[in-house]
XYZ file of C-alpha atoms in Angstrom:
576
model
C 104.138 73.113 186.886
C 106.771 75.636 188.208
C 109.033 77.318 185.659
C 112.339 75.403 186.359
C 110.273 72.104 185.189
C 110.987 70.973 181.638
C 107.917 71.199 179.217
C 106.238 68.103 178.770
C 106.788 66.322 175.370
C 103.764 66.569 173.003
C 102.522 63.099 171.999
C 99.497 62.599 169.587
C 97.691 59.257 169.172
C 95.372 58.308 166.305
C 93.336 55.473 166.291
C 89.622 54.957 165.186
C 88.863 52.711 167.886
C 87.551 54.566 170.922
C 88.873 51.837 173.515
C 92.427 51.816 171.962
C 92.351 55.651 171.981
C 91.430 55.873 175.729
C 93.857 53.361 176.486
C 96.671 55.138 174.854
C 95.655 58.441 176.491
C 95.452 56.975 179.798
C 98.760 55.052 179.594
C 101.056 58.135 178.704
C 99.024 61.168 179.816
C 101.262 61.577 182.926
C 104.476 61.932 181.305
C 103.285 63.706 177.929
C 101.178 66.238 176.697
C 98.621 63.933 174.731
C 96.491 64.855 171.865
C 93.854 62.325 170.643
C 92.411 62.094 167.075
C 90.057 59.550 165.847
C 91.238 59.676 162.032
C 93.941 61.079 159.931
C 91.891 64.017 158.611
C 91.290 65.169 162.558
C 94.907 64.587 163.259
C 95.952 66.937 160.442
C 93.596 69.643 161.960
C 95.179 69.117 165.503
C 98.644 69.562 164.072
C 97.636 72.699 162.370
C 96.526 74.277 165.341
C 99.049 72.726 168.165
C 102.072 72.409 165.623
C 104.926 70.143 165.948
C 104.435 66.894 167.861
C 107.632 64.887 169.451
C 105.872 61.613 168.751
C 102.855 60.168 166.851
C 101.267 57.108 167.241
C 98.887 55.976 164.653
C 96.833 53.061 163.989
C 97.553 51.708 160.597
C 94.022 50.393 159.513
C 91.819 53.719 159.585
C 88.818 54.410 157.125
C 89.665 56.847 154.250
C 93.105 57.321 155.340
C 95.285 54.716 156.596
C 98.319 55.450 158.901
C 101.014 55.089 156.752
C 99.699 57.561 154.213
C 98.776 59.999 157.099
C 102.116 59.869 158.661
C 103.544 60.525 155.185
C 101.812 63.744 154.857
C 103.821 65.137 157.894
C 106.919 64.336 156.850
C 107.586 67.579 155.021
C 106.139 69.711 157.465
C 107.349 68.075 160.967
C 110.616 66.357 159.676
C 111.872 65.616 163.333
C 108.586 64.258 164.539
C 109.095 60.593 165.730
C 106.471 58.046 164.118
C 105.176 54.654 165.543
C 102.383 52.537 163.721
C 100.131 50.306 165.581
C 99.346 47.070 162.872
C 98.286 43.708 162.884
C 100.523 40.848 161.621
C 98.844 40.753 157.988
C 99.851 44.569 157.509
C 103.411 44.306 158.050
C 104.584 43.961 154.627
C 102.640 47.369 153.882
C 104.720 49.111 156.554
C 108.379 48.000 154.753
C 108.311 50.822 152.293
C 107.336 53.508 154.925
C 109.908 52.038 157.455
C 112.703 52.290 154.391
C 111.659 55.670 153.475
C 112.080 57.019 156.961
C 108.579 57.762 157.334
C 108.064 55.479 160.397
C 110.336 54.955 163.278
C 108.775 51.577 164.176
C 105.864 49.593 164.263
C 104.288 47.727 167.019
C 101.895 44.757 166.548
C 98.530 44.155 167.942
C 97.940 43.119 170.652
C 100.766 44.572 172.291
C 102.169 44.743 176.044
C 101.973 47.806 177.911
C 105.965 47.253 178.698
C 106.357 46.921 175.012
C 104.813 49.926 174.135
C 106.134 51.989 176.876
C 109.591 51.167 176.079
C 109.328 51.950 172.455
C 107.698 55.480 173.084
C 110.480 56.149 175.820
C 113.291 55.165 173.169
C 111.295 57.374 170.881
C 111.185 60.421 173.293
C 114.860 60.041 173.907
C 115.480 60.157 170.084
C 113.526 63.067 169.448
C 115.031 65.137 171.997
C 118.665 64.169 170.839
C 117.190 65.074 167.380
C 116.146 68.284 168.548
C 119.232 69.229 170.516
C 121.263 68.566 167.499
C 118.875 70.229 165.066
C 119.161 73.074 167.373
C 122.791 73.107 167.781
C 123.074 72.893 164.000
C 120.806 75.586 163.250
C 122.453 77.937 165.960
C 125.848 77.288 164.326
C 124.561 77.741 160.785
C 122.938 80.826 161.881
C 125.850 82.196 163.907
C 128.065 81.381 160.728
C 125.439 83.221 158.733
C 125.541 86.560 160.926
C 129.202 86.268 161.564
C 129.601 86.340 157.587
C 127.021 88.798 156.987
C 128.407 91.166 159.580
C 132.056 90.994 159.031
C 131.621 91.147 155.381
C 129.748 94.298 155.861
C 132.182 95.909 158.514
C 135.087 94.789 156.226
C 133.921 96.608 153.428
C 135.587 99.657 154.718
C 138.291 100.403 157.410
C 136.970 104.046 157.563
C 136.074 104.117 161.450
C 133.039 106.172 161.282
C 131.491 104.220 158.234
C 132.059 100.885 160.315
C 130.401 102.204 163.424
C 127.458 102.858 161.223
C 127.230 99.646 159.432
C 127.501 97.717 162.433
C 124.345 99.499 164.184
C 122.638 99.125 160.938
C 123.374 95.324 160.221
C 122.524 94.535 163.891
C 119.450 96.376 163.623
C 118.059 94.512 160.697
C 119.565 91.080 161.537
C 117.798 91.208 164.841
C 114.809 92.875 163.689
C 115.096 95.976 166.037
C 112.742 98.632 165.649
C 115.229 101.221 166.481
C 119.224 100.835 167.134
C 121.803 103.380 168.432
C 125.472 103.206 168.863
C 127.608 105.183 171.099
C 131.351 105.140 171.011
C 133.113 105.734 174.196
C 136.416 107.150 174.919
C 138.756 106.039 177.726
C 140.056 108.722 180.105
C 143.421 108.307 181.177
C 144.043 108.741 184.803
C 140.384 108.862 185.885
C 139.129 106.828 188.731
C 135.411 107.152 189.317
C 134.312 107.377 185.467
C 136.870 105.424 183.484
C 134.823 106.040 180.153
C 133.287 109.278 178.958
C 130.724 109.102 176.121
C 131.554 110.835 172.869
C 129.208 113.102 171.102
C 128.997 110.840 168.090
C 125.962 108.708 167.762
C 125.131 106.407 164.941
C 121.255 105.087 164.576
C 119.299 102.869 162.974
C 115.559 103.024 162.364
C 113.514 100.486 160.807
C 111.056 101.079 157.847
C 107.744 101.279 159.643
C 105.927 99.707 156.648
C 108.166 96.476 157.004
C 107.508 95.785 160.621
C 103.776 94.730 159.924
C 102.883 96.739 162.940
C 99.650 97.667 164.268
C 98.463 101.524 164.256
C 98.749 101.353 167.926
C 102.292 99.784 167.968
C 103.269 102.571 165.315
C 102.240 105.070 167.674
C 104.232 103.377 170.296
C 107.210 103.237 168.123
C 107.227 107.041 167.640
C 107.308 107.392 171.626
C 110.779 105.727 171.572
C 112.673 109.139 171.503
C 111.174 109.890 174.908
C 112.297 107.017 176.578
C 115.574 106.074 175.153
C 117.267 109.263 176.557
C 117.390 107.423 180.008
C 118.903 104.566 178.648
C 121.541 106.037 176.625
C 122.928 108.491 179.099
C 124.492 105.397 181.143
C 128.013 104.840 181.823
C 129.851 102.088 179.820
C 128.877 98.674 181.387
C 131.582 97.762 183.661
C 131.042 93.846 183.683
C 130.488 94.104 179.675
C 127.989 91.714 179.887
C 124.776 92.074 177.381
C 121.859 93.177 179.182
C 118.147 92.794 178.397
C 115.439 95.074 180.277
C 111.940 96.076 179.622
C 110.903 99.783 180.411
C 107.449 100.930 180.978
C 106.394 104.353 179.707
C 103.480 106.288 179.929
C 102.436 105.364 176.498
C 104.520 102.274 175.338
C 106.750 99.313 176.794
C 110.183 98.698 175.054
C 112.751 96.021 175.219
C 116.109 97.463 175.341
C 118.921 95.088 174.504
C 122.366 96.738 175.628
C 125.341 95.356 173.897
C 128.917 96.718 175.028
C 131.762 96.154 172.582
C 135.176 96.141 174.471
C 138.832 95.072 173.322
C 141.480 94.136 175.708
C 139.592 95.746 178.533
C 139.058 98.870 176.601
C 135.223 100.191 176.160
C 134.855 100.842 172.510
C 131.242 101.550 171.960
C 127.891 100.655 173.179
C 124.987 99.057 170.994
C 121.343 99.719 171.906
C 118.682 97.674 170.264
C 115.051 98.394 170.739
C 111.665 96.975 170.355
C 108.378 98.710 170.954
C 104.958 97.794 172.147
C 103.961 94.070 172.689
C 106.681 92.880 170.026
C 108.425 89.399 170.959
C 111.450 90.204 172.716
C 114.865 88.538 172.091
C 115.105 84.893 173.303
C 117.948 83.622 175.043
C 119.527 81.829 171.729
C 119.461 85.265 170.139
C 121.623 86.660 172.939
C 123.863 83.877 172.988
C 124.245 84.532 169.289
C 125.177 88.117 169.616
C 127.484 87.200 172.546
C 129.512 84.862 170.076
C 130.328 87.921 167.689
C 130.923 90.616 169.883
C 134.574 90.039 170.332
C 135.151 90.108 166.328
C 132.712 93.254 166.110
C 134.994 94.887 168.902
C 138.217 93.895 166.956
C 136.929 95.466 163.593
C 136.334 98.554 165.674
C 139.644 98.534 167.350
C 141.424 97.781 164.054
C 139.498 100.526 162.165
C 140.351 103.040 165.026
C 143.764 102.101 164.858
C 143.887 102.554 161.108
C 142.351 105.775 161.449
C 144.970 107.030 164.113
C 147.321 105.859 161.786
C 146.009 107.940 158.905
C 145.613 110.844 160.904
C 149.112 110.575 162.050
C 150.389 109.849 158.491
C 148.348 113.194 157.418
C 149.810 115.171 160.072
C 153.147 113.554 159.567
C 152.876 114.346 155.837
C 152.102 117.777 156.204
C 154.878 118.429 158.850
C 157.529 116.972 156.221
C 156.020 119.202 153.473
C 156.474 122.318 155.863
C 160.149 120.621 156.587
C 160.607 120.115 152.648
C 159.508 123.739 151.791
C 161.920 124.778 154.887
C 164.853 122.726 153.509
C 164.075 124.065 149.702
C 164.366 127.514 150.900
C 167.378 126.754 152.743
C 169.095 125.801 149.455
C 170.046 128.914 147.612
C 167.284 129.350 144.972
C 168.787 132.361 143.429
C 172.235 131.748 142.226
C 174.684 134.764 142.237
C 174.832 136.559 138.720
C 178.766 136.905 137.987
C 180.374 138.350 134.694
C 182.328 135.395 132.951
C 180.987 132.639 135.515
C 177.829 130.308 134.830
C 176.770 128.481 137.936
C 174.166 125.684 138.277
C 172.977 123.803 141.105
C 170.160 121.173 141.860
C 169.051 118.935 144.468
C 166.675 116.192 144.409
C 165.808 114.575 147.719
C 164.839 110.594 147.533
C 162.231 111.595 150.119
C 160.391 114.509 151.410
C 163.487 115.798 153.044
C 166.855 114.597 152.680
C 170.622 114.887 153.542
C 172.313 116.441 150.570
C 172.665 119.953 150.323
C 174.611 122.468 148.116
C 175.876 126.023 149.123
C 176.973 128.900 146.632
C 178.417 131.808 148.348
C 179.840 134.888 146.681
C 182.347 136.717 149.387
C 182.549 140.487 149.460
C 186.297 140.168 148.395
C 184.951 138.531 145.122
C 185.755 134.683 145.830
C 183.157 132.545 145.009
C 182.732 129.687 147.456
C 180.992 126.127 146.053
C 179.958 123.048 148.299
C 178.226 119.863 148.106
C 177.497 117.575 151.173
C 175.773 114.537 152.085
C 174.775 113.390 155.487
C 174.801 109.590 156.049
C 171.323 108.364 156.362
C 168.092 109.673 154.587
C 165.088 111.436 155.667
C 164.110 113.871 158.527
C 167.464 112.681 160.986
C 169.919 113.458 157.972
C 167.880 116.684 157.127
C 168.543 118.042 160.571
C 172.209 117.546 160.238
C 172.091 119.103 157.130
C 170.303 122.239 158.285
C 173.093 122.452 161.019
C 175.807 121.841 158.595
C 174.763 124.867 156.129
C 174.244 127.059 159.357
C 177.908 126.518 160.505
C 179.074 126.731 157.078
C 177.526 130.134 156.191
C 178.719 131.314 159.496
C 182.259 130.313 158.497
C 182.161 131.767 154.788
C 180.718 135.099 156.235
C 184.009 136.267 157.890
C 185.337 139.462 156.851
C 188.692 137.805 155.321
C 187.879 134.879 152.892
C 189.248 131.985 154.912
C 191.227 128.842 153.513
C 188.937 125.803 152.434
C 190.809 123.327 154.845
C 190.415 125.565 157.849
C 186.798 126.029 157.196
C 186.475 122.222 157.253
C 188.362 121.820 160.530
C 185.908 124.268 161.832
C 183.022 122.708 160.482
C 184.313 119.223 162.323
C 184.880 120.838 165.812
C 181.540 122.542 165.481
C 179.404 119.471 164.682
C 181.566 116.619 165.942
C 179.525 115.963 169.276
C 175.988 115.878 167.689
C 177.495 113.488 164.899
C 179.119 111.116 167.272
C 176.398 110.756 169.618
C 173.998 110.034 166.769
C 176.251 107.686 164.914
C 176.384 109.760 161.706
C 178.958 111.367 159.573
C 178.959 114.046 156.677
C 180.903 113.848 153.396
C 181.503 117.235 151.621
C 183.547 118.842 149.244
C 184.209 122.757 149.434
C 185.859 124.820 146.933
C 187.036 128.631 146.676
C 187.159 130.135 143.169
C 189.101 133.704 142.589
C 188.222 134.769 139.363
C 190.888 137.413 139.353
C 193.580 135.012 139.538
C 191.573 131.704 138.126
C 192.806 129.736 141.176
C 190.543 127.020 142.584
C 191.344 125.881 145.873
C 189.494 123.016 147.622
C 189.080 120.850 150.540
C 187.676 117.478 150.565
C 186.359 115.617 153.511
C 185.603 112.159 152.332
C 183.628 113.261 149.346
C 183.637 111.780 145.812
C 186.242 113.399 143.554
C 185.441 116.832 141.618
C 185.680 116.809 137.979
C 187.278 119.311 136.010
C 187.117 119.587 131.927
C 187.723 121.778 129.209
C 184.804 122.400 126.759
C 187.426 123.193 124.094
C 188.997 119.743 124.459
C 185.110 118.288 124.186
C 184.454 120.111 120.730
C 187.700 118.842 119.299
C 186.863 115.295 120.799
C 183.398 115.696 118.841
C 185.016 116.778 115.641
C 187.420 113.835 115.540
C 184.901 110.973 116.286
C 187.857 108.691 114.940
C 190.355 109.917 117.599
C 192.452 107.203 119.470
C 192.983 109.474 122.491
C 189.562 110.309 124.015
C 189.208 113.145 126.149
C 189.525 112.471 130.002
C 188.524 114.875 132.859
C 190.680 115.695 135.543
C 189.822 114.077 138.974
C 190.578 116.314 142.076
C 191.792 113.805 144.308
C 193.117 115.627 147.320
C 190.890 113.983 150.037
C 190.742 113.727 153.695
C 188.255 111.664 156.096
C 184.515 112.806 156.536
C 183.604 115.190 159.009
C 182.416 113.478 162.461
C 185.024 110.716 162.583
C 188.195 112.117 164.264
C 188.455 114.781 166.725
C 190.417 116.945 164.713
C 189.952 117.220 160.755
C 193.291 117.440 159.183
C 194.044 117.270 155.461
C 195.783 119.310 153.017
C 193.974 121.720 150.207
C 194.013 121.107 146.624
C 194.630 123.529 143.951
C 193.964 123.990 140.132
C 193.654 126.616 137.796
C 190.389 127.017 135.634
C 190.909 129.071 132.597
C 188.409 130.073 130.071
C 186.252 127.335 128.904
C 186.934 124.928 131.725
C 184.290 123.607 133.905
C 184.118 122.082 137.536
C 181.653 119.420 138.451
C 180.395 118.373 142.085
C 178.246 115.837 142.844
C 176.788 113.648 145.487
C 177.011 109.768 145.506
C 173.129 109.457 144.833
C 174.402 110.161 141.341
C 177.481 108.158 140.685
C 175.723 105.031 142.613
C 172.315 105.231 140.770
C 171.618 102.140 138.685
C 171.702 102.104 135.305
C 171.104 99.491 132.578
C 173.604 96.854 131.865
C 175.137 96.341 128.418
C 173.052 93.308 127.777
C 169.387 93.018 128.239
C 169.474 90.208 130.817
C 171.602 92.432 133.128
C 170.034 93.621 136.114
C 171.804 96.875 135.913
C 174.974 98.439 137.316
C 176.167 101.622 139.106
C 176.780 104.704 137.050
C 180.057 105.629 138.941
C 182.098 108.479 137.927
C 183.217 107.015 134.437
C 179.789 106.552 133.523
C 178.931 110.348 134.598
C 181.576 111.453 132.306
C 180.168 109.675 129.486
C 176.895 111.097 130.252
C 178.670 114.451 130.061
C 180.108 113.669 126.678
C 176.512 113.173 125.340
C 175.449 116.293 126.290
C 175.217 119.286 123.847
C 176.608 122.726 124.871
C 175.669 124.729 126.776
C 175.596 122.501 129.673
C 172.400 121.736 131.269
C 172.165 119.976 134.402
C 168.713 119.286 134.298
C 169.282 117.124 131.372
C 172.025 114.999 133.559
C 169.501 114.414 136.094
C 166.922 113.532 133.721
C 169.384 110.812 132.223
C 170.176 109.306 135.281
C 166.428 109.343 136.693
C 165.481 107.339 133.187
C 167.397 104.499 134.668
C 165.879 104.276 137.974
C 161.958 103.466 138.631
C 162.752 104.436 142.280
C 165.101 107.213 143.718
C 167.065 105.276 146.209
C 169.324 108.298 147.520
C 169.224 112.129 147.487
C 170.876 113.492 144.307
C 172.852 116.630 144.157
C 174.934 118.302 141.502
C 176.333 121.471 140.966
C 178.680 122.996 138.213
C 180.744 126.090 137.753
C 181.905 127.227 134.047
C 184.281 129.737 133.249
C 183.055 131.440 130.213
């Protein structure tokens, strides 16, 4: 028989009459691999040695053990075997229970005709083959599902790239009873023509416990020789055809079977798994290779996702580190030490909504004695706003460092001119209020480019207000309402300057809209909240004890918000 011819189906005939036994043997010996037994006990011994039969034909009337009793003993161990009973007419009633319970496929009465028996046996053979095909298909499906769930549960337990690679090689090695397994990741070389993949230095291995392999001392010695042979296997390039390859390698001391499993996703080679069996171990069958093939794509997808996750994690960590540097740079750029001037108290705080932000403040003491105050807000948030914030502060400091203290509205015009192109090209703008206070004259001159109104009030009036809690004329702040358009809107910024006198006990407050637009609790518990606005900010100021502490103001605003939506900047000048 050639290897291409299908293996003959095994058929057993059991009869205590030698003539019937020989007749059955001669009838089917050309088409089946026939086993003969003279009684049930002998038949059970043959089954113990030869294994499952496709068909068993048994006589019913036999001494010591009848046919249905013998066949019943084979059901648990060989449930797929097709069972046929030969019987006389008088024994038909005895077969009804056996047929109903599924132990007997059909019965044939004696004497039978050759054609009748042949047709029944051929039908039984076809039924057995269909049943075995379906059983194998179901078994493969169940095993694949079990393997898929086992592997995917294992590799999805962690998105860590390195842990996943180690888990894959260990799971494959254990599941497919490999004596040794190794996984080697590959990296794509951009622009390489001759060698499109480069082997990475990382290597993940699995070694089975020798005590669990039930190997002979010779096989164990062979297993220890694996390291001498696998080096020649694992230096190969990534398999270009992406196919699983099974090969046997002959060494000086042992023979090993190697199963090479490439893992690729979207035409990108990710890794290669090598499974090894040493000595005369049973190599992997075609069914096992098909099973591995069915889960290769899922494993490759999981590796690709873990690799992407790792790359995102690294990029995120790098970005966080860079943002921390930018945050520190921005923090240092905002003046940390405010000028100490007799008779004047200045406070300033800035809280970005993210690591970096677009809010800024500036306090500059001019050599001529003027004190410059500024609060600005770049549209947007994050890094783009922070970059314009740096540019704005740089240009502002250059303008304020002139030998003669300039006029606020002229400084604002120069700022607009210097930043216009970049702001327009990036669809950004800057709101800003700039004030110059001259202590000798107590004059405050300011320019406002679309920013919220500065507040001015007198501490003396607040003291009177608190003492007269029943007063019908509550104290209100002065809103400095002279204002122009934001920077970056028009080619030439034009607006007049405002002017006010700050006497002893007066205070000036500049804020960004991150404070006035912060959400606070509504008047009733069902309210979703309202914006603080400048009226709400003034109420917070009224509740603050002397001396004024901007940290308390920010804490009160933060208390109403679980998440800060915008940069928050606040600056005050008090004339003592």
